[in-house]
Each structure stands twice: as structure tokens, then as C-alpha cells.
Tab-separated table of C-alpha atoms in Angstrom:
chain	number	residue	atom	x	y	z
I	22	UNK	CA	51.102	32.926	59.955
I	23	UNK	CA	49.958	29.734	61.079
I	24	UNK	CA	51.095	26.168	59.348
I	25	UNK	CA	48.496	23.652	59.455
I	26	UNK	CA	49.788	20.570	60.855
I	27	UNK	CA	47.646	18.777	59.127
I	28	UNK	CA	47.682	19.777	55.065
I	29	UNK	CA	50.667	22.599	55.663
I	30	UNK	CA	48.553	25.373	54.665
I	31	UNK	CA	49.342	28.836	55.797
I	32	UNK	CA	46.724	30.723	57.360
I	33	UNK	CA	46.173	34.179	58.728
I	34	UNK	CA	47.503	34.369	62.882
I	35	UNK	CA	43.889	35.022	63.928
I	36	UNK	CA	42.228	31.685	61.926
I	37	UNK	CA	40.998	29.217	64.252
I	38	UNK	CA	40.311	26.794	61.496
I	39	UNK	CA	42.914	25.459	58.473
I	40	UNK	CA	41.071	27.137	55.499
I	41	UNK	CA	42.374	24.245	53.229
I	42	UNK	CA	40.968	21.106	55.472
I	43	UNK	CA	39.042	22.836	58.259
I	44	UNK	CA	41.614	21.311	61.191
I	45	UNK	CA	41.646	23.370	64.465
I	46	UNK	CA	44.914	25.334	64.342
I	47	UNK	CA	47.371	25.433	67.074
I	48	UNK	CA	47.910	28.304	69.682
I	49	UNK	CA	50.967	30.014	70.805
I	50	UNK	CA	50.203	29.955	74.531
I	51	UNK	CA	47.054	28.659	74.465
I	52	UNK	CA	44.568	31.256	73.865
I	53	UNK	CA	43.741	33.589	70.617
I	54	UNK	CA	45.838	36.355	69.037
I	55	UNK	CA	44.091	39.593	69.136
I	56	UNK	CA	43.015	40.614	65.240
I	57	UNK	CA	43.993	43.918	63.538
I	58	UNK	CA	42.417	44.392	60.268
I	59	UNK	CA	43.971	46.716	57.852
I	60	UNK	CA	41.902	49.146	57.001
I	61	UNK	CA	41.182	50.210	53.129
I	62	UNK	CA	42.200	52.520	50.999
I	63	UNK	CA	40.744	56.224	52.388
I	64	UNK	CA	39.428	54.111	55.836
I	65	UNK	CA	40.999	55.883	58.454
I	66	UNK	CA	42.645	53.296	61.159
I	67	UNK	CA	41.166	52.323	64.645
I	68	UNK	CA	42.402	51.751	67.489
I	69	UNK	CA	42.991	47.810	68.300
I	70	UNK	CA	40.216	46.187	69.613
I	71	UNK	CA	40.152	43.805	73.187
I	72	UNK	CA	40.527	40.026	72.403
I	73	UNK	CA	37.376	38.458	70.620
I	74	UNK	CA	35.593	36.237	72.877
I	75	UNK	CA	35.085	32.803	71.321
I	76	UNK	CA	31.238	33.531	71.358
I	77	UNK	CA	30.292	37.217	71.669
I	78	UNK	CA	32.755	38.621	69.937
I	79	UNK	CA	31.098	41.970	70.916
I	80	UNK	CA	30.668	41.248	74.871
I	81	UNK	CA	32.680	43.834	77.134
I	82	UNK	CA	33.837	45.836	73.915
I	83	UNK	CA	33.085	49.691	73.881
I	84	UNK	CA	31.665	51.182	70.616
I	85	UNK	CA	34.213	53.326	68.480
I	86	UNK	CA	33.578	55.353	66.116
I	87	UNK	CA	34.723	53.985	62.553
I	88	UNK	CA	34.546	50.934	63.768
I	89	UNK	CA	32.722	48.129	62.093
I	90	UNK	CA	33.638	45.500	64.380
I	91	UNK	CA	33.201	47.136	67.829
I	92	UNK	CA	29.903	46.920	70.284
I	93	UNK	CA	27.016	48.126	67.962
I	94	UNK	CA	25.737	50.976	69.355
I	95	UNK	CA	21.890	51.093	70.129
I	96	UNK	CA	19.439	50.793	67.772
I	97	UNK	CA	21.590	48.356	65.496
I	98	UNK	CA	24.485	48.939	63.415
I	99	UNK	CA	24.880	51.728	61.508
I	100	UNK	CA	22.372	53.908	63.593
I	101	UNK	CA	24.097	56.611	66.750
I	102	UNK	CA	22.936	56.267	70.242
I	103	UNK	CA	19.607	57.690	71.327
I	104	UNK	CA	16.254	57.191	70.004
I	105	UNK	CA	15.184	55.484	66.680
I	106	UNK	CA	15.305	57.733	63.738
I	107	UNK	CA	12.119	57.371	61.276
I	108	UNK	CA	13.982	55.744	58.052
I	109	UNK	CA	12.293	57.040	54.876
I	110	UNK	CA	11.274	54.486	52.442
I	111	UNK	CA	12.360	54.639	49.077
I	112	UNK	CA	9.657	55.026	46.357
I	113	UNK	CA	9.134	51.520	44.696
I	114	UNK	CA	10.687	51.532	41.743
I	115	UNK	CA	8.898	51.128	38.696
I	116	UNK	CA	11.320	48.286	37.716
I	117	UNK	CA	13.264	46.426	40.353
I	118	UNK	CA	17.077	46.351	39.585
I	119	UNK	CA	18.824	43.486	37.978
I	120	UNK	CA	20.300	41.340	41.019
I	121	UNK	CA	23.937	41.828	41.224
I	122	UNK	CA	26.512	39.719	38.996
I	123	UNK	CA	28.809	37.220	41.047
I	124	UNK	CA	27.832	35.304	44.242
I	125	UNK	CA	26.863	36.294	47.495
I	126	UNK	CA	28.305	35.909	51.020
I	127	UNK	CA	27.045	35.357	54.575
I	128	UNK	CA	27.556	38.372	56.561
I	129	UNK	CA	27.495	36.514	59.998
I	130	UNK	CA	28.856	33.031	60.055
I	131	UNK	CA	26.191	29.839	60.297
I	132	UNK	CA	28.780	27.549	61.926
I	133	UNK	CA	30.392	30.137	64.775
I	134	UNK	CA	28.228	33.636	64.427
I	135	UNK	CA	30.910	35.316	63.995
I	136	UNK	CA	30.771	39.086	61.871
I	137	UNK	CA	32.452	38.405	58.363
I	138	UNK	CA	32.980	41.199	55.702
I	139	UNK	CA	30.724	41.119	52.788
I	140	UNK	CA	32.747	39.471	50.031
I	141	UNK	CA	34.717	36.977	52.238
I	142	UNK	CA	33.746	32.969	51.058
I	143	UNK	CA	35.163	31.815	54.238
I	144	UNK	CA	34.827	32.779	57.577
I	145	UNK	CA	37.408	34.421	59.034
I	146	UNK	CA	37.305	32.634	62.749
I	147	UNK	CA	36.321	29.204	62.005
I	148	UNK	CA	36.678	28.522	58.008
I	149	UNK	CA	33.269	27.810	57.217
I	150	UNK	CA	31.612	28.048	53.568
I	151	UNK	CA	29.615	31.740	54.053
I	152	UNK	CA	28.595	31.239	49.911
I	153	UNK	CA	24.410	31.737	49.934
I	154	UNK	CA	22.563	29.315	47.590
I	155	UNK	CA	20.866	31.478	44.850
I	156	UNK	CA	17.192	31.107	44.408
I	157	UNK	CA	16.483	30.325	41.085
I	158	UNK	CA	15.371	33.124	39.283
I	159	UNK	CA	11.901	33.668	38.596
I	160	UNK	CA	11.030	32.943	34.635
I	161	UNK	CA	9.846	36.005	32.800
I	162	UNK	CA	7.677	33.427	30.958
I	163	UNK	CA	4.162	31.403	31.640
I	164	UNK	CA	5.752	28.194	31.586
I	165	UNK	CA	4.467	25.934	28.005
I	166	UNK	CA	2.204	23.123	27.930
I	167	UNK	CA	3.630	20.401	26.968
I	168	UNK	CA	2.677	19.228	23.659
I	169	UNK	CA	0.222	16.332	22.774
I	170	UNK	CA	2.238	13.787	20.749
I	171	UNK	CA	1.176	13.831	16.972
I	172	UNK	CA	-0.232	10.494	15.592
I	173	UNK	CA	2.448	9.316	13.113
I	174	UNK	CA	0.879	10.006	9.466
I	175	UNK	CA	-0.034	6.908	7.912
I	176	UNK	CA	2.052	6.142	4.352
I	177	UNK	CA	0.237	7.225	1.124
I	178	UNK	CA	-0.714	4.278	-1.097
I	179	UNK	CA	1.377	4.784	-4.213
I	180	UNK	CA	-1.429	5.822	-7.247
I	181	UNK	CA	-1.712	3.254	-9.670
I	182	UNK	CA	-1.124	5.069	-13.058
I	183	UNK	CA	-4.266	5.704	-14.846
I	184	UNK	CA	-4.518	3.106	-17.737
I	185	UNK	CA	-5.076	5.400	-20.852
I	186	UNK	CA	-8.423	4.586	-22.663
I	187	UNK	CA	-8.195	2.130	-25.527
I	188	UNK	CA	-9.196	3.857	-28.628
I	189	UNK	CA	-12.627	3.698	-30.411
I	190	UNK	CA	-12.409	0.811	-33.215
I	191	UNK	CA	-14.085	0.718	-36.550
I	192	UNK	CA	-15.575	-2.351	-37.251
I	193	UNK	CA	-17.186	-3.211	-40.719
I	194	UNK	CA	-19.170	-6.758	-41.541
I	195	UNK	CA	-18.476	-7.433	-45.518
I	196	UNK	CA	-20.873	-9.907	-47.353
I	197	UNK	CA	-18.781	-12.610	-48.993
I	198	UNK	CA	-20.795	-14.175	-52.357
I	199	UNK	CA	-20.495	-18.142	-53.030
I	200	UNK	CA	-17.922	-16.997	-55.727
I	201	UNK	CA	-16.020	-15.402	-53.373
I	202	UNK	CA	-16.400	-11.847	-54.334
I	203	UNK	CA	-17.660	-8.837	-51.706
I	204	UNK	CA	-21.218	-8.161	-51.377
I	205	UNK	CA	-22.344	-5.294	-49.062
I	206	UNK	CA	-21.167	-3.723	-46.075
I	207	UNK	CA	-22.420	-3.042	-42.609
I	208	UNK	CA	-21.007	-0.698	-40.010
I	209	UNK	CA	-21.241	-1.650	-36.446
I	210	UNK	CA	-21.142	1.625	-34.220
I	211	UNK	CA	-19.625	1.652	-30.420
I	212	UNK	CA	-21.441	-0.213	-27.900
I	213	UNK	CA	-23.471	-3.316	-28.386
I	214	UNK	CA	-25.059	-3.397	-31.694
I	215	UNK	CA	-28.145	-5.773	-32.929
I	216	UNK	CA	-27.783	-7.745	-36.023
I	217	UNK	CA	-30.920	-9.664	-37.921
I	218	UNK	CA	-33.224	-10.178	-40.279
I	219	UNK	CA	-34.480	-6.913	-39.307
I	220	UNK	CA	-31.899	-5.383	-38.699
I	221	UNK	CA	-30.610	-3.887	-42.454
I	222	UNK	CA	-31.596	-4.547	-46.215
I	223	UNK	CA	-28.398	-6.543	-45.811
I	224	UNK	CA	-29.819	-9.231	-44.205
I	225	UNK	CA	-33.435	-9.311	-44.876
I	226	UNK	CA	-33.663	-11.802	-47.808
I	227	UNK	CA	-31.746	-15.037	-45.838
I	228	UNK	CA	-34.593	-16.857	-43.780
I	229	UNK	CA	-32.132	-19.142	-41.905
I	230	UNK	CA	-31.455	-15.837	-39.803
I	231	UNK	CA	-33.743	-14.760	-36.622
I	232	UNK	CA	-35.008	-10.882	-36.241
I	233	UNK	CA	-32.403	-10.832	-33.882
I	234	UNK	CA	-29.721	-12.934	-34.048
I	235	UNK	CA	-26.543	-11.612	-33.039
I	236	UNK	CA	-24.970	-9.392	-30.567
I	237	UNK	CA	-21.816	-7.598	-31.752
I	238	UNK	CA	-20.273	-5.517	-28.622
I	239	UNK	CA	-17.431	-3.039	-29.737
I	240	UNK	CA	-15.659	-1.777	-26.800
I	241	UNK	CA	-11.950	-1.149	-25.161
I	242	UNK	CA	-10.566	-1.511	-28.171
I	243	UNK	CA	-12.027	-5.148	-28.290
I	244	UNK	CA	-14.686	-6.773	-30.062
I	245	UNK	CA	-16.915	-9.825	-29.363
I	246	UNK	CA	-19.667	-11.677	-30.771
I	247	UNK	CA	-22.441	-13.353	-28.648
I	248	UNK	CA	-25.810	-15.751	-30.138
I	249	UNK	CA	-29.194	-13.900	-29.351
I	250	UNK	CA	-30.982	-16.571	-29.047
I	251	UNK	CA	-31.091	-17.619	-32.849
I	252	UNK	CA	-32.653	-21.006	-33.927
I	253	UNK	CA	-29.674	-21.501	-35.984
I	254	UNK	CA	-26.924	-20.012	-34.253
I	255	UNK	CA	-23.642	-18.231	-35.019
I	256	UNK	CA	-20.242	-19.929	-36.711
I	257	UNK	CA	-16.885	-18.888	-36.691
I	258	UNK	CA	-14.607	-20.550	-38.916
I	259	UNK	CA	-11.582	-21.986	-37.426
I	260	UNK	CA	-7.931	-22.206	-38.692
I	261	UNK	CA	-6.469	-24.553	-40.986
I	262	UNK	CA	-4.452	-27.381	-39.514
I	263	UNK	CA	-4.794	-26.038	-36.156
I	264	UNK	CA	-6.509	-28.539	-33.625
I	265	UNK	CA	-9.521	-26.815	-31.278
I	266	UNK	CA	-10.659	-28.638	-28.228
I	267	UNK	CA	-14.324	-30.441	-28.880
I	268	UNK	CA	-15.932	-30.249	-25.082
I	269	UNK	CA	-19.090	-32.613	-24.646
I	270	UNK	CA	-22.053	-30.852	-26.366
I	271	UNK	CA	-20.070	-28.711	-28.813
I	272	UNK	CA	-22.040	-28.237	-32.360
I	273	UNK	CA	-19.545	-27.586	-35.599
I	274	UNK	CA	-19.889	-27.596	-38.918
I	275	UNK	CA	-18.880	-29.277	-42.326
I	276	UNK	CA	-20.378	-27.695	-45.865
I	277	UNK	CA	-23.962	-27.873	-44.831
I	278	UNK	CA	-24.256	-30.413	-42.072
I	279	UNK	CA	-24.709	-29.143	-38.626
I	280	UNK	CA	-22.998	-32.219	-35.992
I	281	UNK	CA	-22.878	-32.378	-32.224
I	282	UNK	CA	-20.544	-34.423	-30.221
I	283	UNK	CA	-21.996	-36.153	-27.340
I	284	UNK	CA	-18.862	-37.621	-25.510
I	285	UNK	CA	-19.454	-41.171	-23.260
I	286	UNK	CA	-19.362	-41.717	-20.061
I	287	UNK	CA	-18.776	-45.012	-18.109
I	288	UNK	CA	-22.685	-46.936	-17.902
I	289	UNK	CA	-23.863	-47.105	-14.495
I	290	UNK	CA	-25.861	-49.714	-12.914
I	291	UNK	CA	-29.677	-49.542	-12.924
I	292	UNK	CA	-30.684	-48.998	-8.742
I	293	UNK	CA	-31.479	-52.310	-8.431
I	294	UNK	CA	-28.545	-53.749	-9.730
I	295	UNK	CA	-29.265	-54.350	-13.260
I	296	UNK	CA	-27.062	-53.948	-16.167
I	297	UNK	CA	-28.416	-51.995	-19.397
I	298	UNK	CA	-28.072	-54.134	-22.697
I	299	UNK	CA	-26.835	-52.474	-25.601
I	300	UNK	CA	-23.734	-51.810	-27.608
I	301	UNK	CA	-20.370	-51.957	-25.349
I	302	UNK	CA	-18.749	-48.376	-24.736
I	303	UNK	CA	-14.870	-50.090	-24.823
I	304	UNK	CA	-12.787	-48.426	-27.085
I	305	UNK	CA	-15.268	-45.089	-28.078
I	306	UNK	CA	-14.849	-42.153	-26.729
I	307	UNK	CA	-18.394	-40.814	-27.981
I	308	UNK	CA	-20.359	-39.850	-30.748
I	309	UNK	CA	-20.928	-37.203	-33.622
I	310	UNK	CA	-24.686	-36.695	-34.376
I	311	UNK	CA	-26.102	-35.026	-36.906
I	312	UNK	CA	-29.023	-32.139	-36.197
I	313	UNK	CA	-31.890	-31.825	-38.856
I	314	UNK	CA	-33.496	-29.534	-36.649
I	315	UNK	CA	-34.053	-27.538	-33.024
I	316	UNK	CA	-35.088	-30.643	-31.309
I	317	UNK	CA	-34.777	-33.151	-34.293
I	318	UNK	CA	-31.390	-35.402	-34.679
I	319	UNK	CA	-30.576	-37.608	-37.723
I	320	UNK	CA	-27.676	-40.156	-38.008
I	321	UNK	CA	-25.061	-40.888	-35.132
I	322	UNK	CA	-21.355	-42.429	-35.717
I	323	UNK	CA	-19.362	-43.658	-32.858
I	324	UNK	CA	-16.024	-42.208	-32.123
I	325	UNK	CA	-13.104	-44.931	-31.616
I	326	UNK	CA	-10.401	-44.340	-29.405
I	327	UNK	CA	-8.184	-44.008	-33.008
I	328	UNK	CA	-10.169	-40.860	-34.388
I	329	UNK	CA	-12.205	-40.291	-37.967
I	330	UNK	CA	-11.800	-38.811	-40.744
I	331	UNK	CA	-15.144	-36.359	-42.295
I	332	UNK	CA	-15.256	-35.864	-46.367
I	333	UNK	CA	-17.227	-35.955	-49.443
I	334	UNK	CA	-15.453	-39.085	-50.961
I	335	UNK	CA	-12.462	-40.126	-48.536
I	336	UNK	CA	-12.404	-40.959	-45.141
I	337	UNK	CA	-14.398	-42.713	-42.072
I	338	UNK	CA	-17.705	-41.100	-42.594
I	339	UNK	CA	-18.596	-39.204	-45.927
I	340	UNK	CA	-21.340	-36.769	-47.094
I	341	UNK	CA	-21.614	-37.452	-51.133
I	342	UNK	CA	-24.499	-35.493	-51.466
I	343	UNK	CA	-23.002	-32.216	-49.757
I	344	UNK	CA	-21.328	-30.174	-52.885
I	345	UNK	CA	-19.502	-27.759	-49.697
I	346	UNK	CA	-17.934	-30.855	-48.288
I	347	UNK	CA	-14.256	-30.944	-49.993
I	348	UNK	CA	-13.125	-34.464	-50.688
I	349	UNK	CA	-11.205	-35.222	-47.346
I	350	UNK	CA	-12.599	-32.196	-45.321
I	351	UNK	CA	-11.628	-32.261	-41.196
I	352	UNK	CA	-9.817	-35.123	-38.610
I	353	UNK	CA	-11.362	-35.685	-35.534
I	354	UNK	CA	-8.333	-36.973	-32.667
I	355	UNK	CA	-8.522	-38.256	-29.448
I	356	UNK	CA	-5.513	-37.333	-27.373
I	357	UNK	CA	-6.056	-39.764	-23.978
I	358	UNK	CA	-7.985	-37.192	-22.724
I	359	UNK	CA	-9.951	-35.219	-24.882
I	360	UNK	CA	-11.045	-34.745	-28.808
I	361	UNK	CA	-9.665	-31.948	-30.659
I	362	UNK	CA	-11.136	-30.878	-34.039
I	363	UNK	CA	-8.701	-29.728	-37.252
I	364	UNK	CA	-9.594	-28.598	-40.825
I	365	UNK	CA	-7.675	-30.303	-43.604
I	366	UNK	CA	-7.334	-27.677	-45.942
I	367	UNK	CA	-10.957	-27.818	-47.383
I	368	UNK	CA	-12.498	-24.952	-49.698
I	369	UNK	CA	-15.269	-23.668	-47.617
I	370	UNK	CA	-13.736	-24.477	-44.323
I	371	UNK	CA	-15.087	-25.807	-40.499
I	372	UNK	CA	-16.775	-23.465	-38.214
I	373	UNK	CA	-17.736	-23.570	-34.624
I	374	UNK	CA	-21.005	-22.684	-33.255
I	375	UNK	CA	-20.193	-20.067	-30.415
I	376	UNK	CA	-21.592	-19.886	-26.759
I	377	UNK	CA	-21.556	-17.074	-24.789
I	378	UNK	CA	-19.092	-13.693	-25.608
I	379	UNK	CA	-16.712	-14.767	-28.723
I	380	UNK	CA	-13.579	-12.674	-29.025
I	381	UNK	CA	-13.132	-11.922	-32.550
I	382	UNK	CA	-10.124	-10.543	-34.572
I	383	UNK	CA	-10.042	-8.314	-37.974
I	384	UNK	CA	-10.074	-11.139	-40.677
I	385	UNK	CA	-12.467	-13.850	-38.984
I	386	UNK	CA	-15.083	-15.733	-41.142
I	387	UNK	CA	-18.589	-15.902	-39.640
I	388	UNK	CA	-21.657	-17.891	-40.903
I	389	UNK	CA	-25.129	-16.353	-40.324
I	390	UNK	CA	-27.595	-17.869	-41.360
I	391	UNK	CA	-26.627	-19.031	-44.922
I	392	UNK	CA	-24.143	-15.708	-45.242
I	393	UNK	CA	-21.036	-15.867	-45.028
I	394	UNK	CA	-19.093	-12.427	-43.293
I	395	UNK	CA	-15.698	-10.797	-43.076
I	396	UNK	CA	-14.771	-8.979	-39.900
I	397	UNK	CA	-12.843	-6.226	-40.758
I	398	UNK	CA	-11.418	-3.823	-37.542
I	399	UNK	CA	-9.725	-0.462	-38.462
């Protein structure tokens, strides 16, 4: 054995080269030991072999028999002297054999071409790595396409919960006599529904109401009232003691007159310059007027800054001759900014004229014509 000065590995008398760092052994005497293999089991021995030359190891060597690392003999390893043998060629296989498990070896040394047994890693002479690099294997499959990315799926809007329909609401229109007991009855179906002079026996005998009057609309469980185009237009009675906004133009009414209230406005300057004569505007807020007629208008009272009071025999301005007017009968209020309307408790009550779709509830009061109506909704 020879101790490698260098990392004080043993290796075999014949290495050249410290398997463990790859340093140049030493040499008894200078030159290399002759190598005698030990055969394997059932290999019958051979006879030792002259020195190895450092580059031929096969140069001035006869060929023995048995022996794989004398001179080949002609014709290659393997093959006796003389002329080439034909080699038969297997049949090709109708499947090639798995490779063999484990790694393979250099036969023949790439550093110092010297002959190395089959499963030696390192070469016997010099030390050098005899492992072959695998090829990769061959895939038994077509390789895959990749993939096309998948467009992210946009979030689903959350489905707004169907609103369940309103149910379909019976509305009746009940005559109410002077006295105060019920008269007749009129259904009004689903949908818009006509009401007139022409409309039922109901309402054929009272002149003050048009062939078509009104427009009653039942529908989402709601039901409004709108003017047709009457020439004396459609009331709804308001609430005791509660104030309702009066905007400029808005028509009410108290017993049997019909008033308007025409709201003022600051007086502006003629083009030239010149100021208008007349009453002074300071301290009114407008005026109630009262309509004899579509285009006719009888008396108009101003409207001070400290309100009026409307009745039969008390209060700012008074209607004797109007039996439906109760004694002290509605309050008209200015607020700083607007003029609100309120009933005082009278007998037969203050009533708006409507414009446009009027919301109405089971229990309102409506004036048509010279009838007076209950709205009743089941």
C-alpha cells in the first residue's frame, strides 16, 4: 500500500494517483510496481504480466490466453487470430430492453487511456472519474402544450330580491247627503278609471261637474286622483288644525266661495325708470281673491304680514251670506317665509283644489262638483 503524503490515504501499490485528492504518489525506486490482479471466483489465474508502460500499456506484451489485459490479439478483443469471423446480428427485438439499473463506467480511461474493468468509478492508474453522464431518457409522452391562461371570471352582481307585487285594492266612492247620511256608491275597478257627468246615474243630475272630470288611477296598492280638465275642478278636504302650505296661485275653498292667493312680489321699475303709483306693498305678503268664474274674479283682500282670519260672523274678512261658512271658519299665517292655511274646526270643512296626481287615503273627503264623496279603500 501506498500512503498519500498529501491527505494520508492508502492506495493500492500499483495507483499512480491518491484516489482521495488525485496527488501523484511516490515510487519505491523510481519507476512502477508491476500489477497482479486477482482473478475472480471460477477465473483461472495468469501468468504475471511485463511492467505497464506509462502509455501503451499493451506495447511489447504477448497475448495470453485468459487474459483480459494482455496484447489484444488481431481483429480486436475478444476475437482469435486469423481472419474476421462474420458476427451474426441479433434479430431486433420487438421491444428494446429496459437500460440497466445503477450507473455506468468508462471502460478505457479519458485522462490516461488506460483499460479499466467495467464497474470501477476510478481509474485504476491515474484516479480519474470513469462515471458516464446519462442521457436523459427519452419521454414516452408528446410533450403538452402549455395552457392559455383563463380570463379571471368577473364577480356576479348580487340579485336584488324581487319586490313582491302590491295587492289589488278595492276602492269604493260613497255619496255623502247635506244631512250627512250615505247616498250611492261607485266602484272604481284597477287601472285608471273616468269619472263624470257621464260617467254613472250617480253623477248625472249635478251640472257643476264636466263629462269628464276626474281621473281616479288604482294601482300598486296606491291610489291617486288627478283634474281632467274640469271647469270647476276637484277638492280635497284638508285636516283640522293642521297648517298646509298656500304656494302662489293655489285655489281653496270656504262653504261656497272659491279664493285664490296671488302672493306679492317686490314692484320693479318701469324701463325707463319710472315708478308705478298705487297702493304700497310694505307689510303684505299678497292677496286672497275671490273667483266668480273661469276667467271672471270678484273681490280681493290684502294679506298683512300678521295673517287673517275667514268666517261667517267673526274674523278679518266674513261671508254673511254663505250658510256653509261656520262662524270663525279657517286662519291664514304667514311664517317669514311662506303662508300656510288651517281649518278651525268648522262644520263643512276647507278643501284644496288639486293639481296634477293627488295621493289619496281610505277616509278622504272630496268635492265634485256640488257632491260631496267618501273614499273608502278595502
Amino acid at each position: 500500500m501506498i500512503n498519500c503524503p498529501k491527505c494520508s490515504r492508502d492506495n493500492q501499490d500499483h495507483y499512480k494517483f491518491c484516489l482521495g485528492c488525485g496527488s501523484e504518489l511516490p515510487r519505491a525506486g523510481g519507476g512502477a510496481k508491476p500489477f497482479n490482479p486477482t482473478p475472480p471466483a471460477g477465473v483461472p489465474a495468469v501468468s504475471a504480466a511485463p511492467p505497464v508502460a506509462a502509455v501503451n500499456p499493451f506495447a511489447g506484451t504477448a497475448p495470453a490466453a485468459g487474459n483480459p489485459f494482455g496484447q489484444p490479439p488481431a481483429g480486436g478483443l475478444g476475437q482469435a487470430a486469423g481472419p474476421p469471423r462474420p458476427v451474426s446480428q441479433p434479430a431486433q427485438s420487438a421491444q428494446a430492453a429496459p437500460p440497466a439499473a445503477g450507473p455506468r463506467f468508462a471502460a478505457t480511461c479519458g485522462q490516461c487511456s488506460s483499460p479499466n474493468p467495467g464497474n470501477k468509478r476510478y481509474c485504476l492508474t491515474c484516479g480519474f472519474d470513469l462515471t458516464v453522464a446519462e442521457a436523459p431518457a427519452a419521454s414516452a409522452f408528446a410533450p403538452v402544450a402549455p395552457v392559455a391562461p383563463v380570463a379571471p371570471v368577473a364577480p356576479v352582481a348580487p340579485v336584488a330580491p324581487i319586490a313582491a307585487a302590491a295587492p289589488a285594492i278595492q276602492v269604493q266612492l260613497t255619496l255623502i247627503r247635506p244631512d250627512g247620511s250615505e247616498g250611492g256608491s261607485f266602484a272604481l275597478g284597477q287601472g285608471p278609471t273616468r269619472v263624470g257627468r257621464s260617467a254613472d246615474a250617480l253623477f248625472a243630475s249635478d251640472a257643476y261637474l264636466s263629462p269628464q272630470h276626474a281621473v281616479f288611477t288604482a294601482q300598486n296598492g296606491q291610489l291617486t286622483v288627478r283634474d281632467d280638465g274640469s271647469l270647476n275642478g276637484v277638492f280635497v278636504r284638508i285636516e283640522r288644525q293642521v297648517p298646509i302650505d298656500l304656494p302662489n296661485g293655489q285655489v281653496f275653498r270656504v262653504g261656497q266661495e272659491i279664493l285664490r292667493f296671488d302672493a306679492f312680489g317686490p314692484i320693479a321699475l318701469e324701463a325707463d325708470g319710472t315708478e308705478r303709483q298705487g297702493a304700497q306693498v310694505e307689510g303684505l305678503v299678497g292677496r286672497i281673491t275671490l273667483l266668480v268664474g273661469r276667467e271672471t274674479t270678484g273681490n280681493a283682500f290684502p294679506i298683512p304680514v300678521t295673517g287673517l282670519f275667514l268666517g261667517r260672523e267673526r274674523g278679518d274678512i266674513l261671508f254673511p251670506e254663505d250658510g256653509y261658512v261656520s262662524g270663525l271658519h279657517a286662519q291664514l299665517i304667514w311664517d317669514g317665509a311662506k303662508l300656510t292655511l288651517t281649518d278651525l274646526n268648522s262644520s263643512n270643512g276647507t278643501y284644496l283644489r288639486v293639481g296634477g296626481e293627488h295621493p289619496l287615503k281610505s277616509g278622504d273627503l272630496l268635492l265634485l262638483g256640488q257632491q260631496l264623496f267618501r273614499v273608502t279603500i278595502g
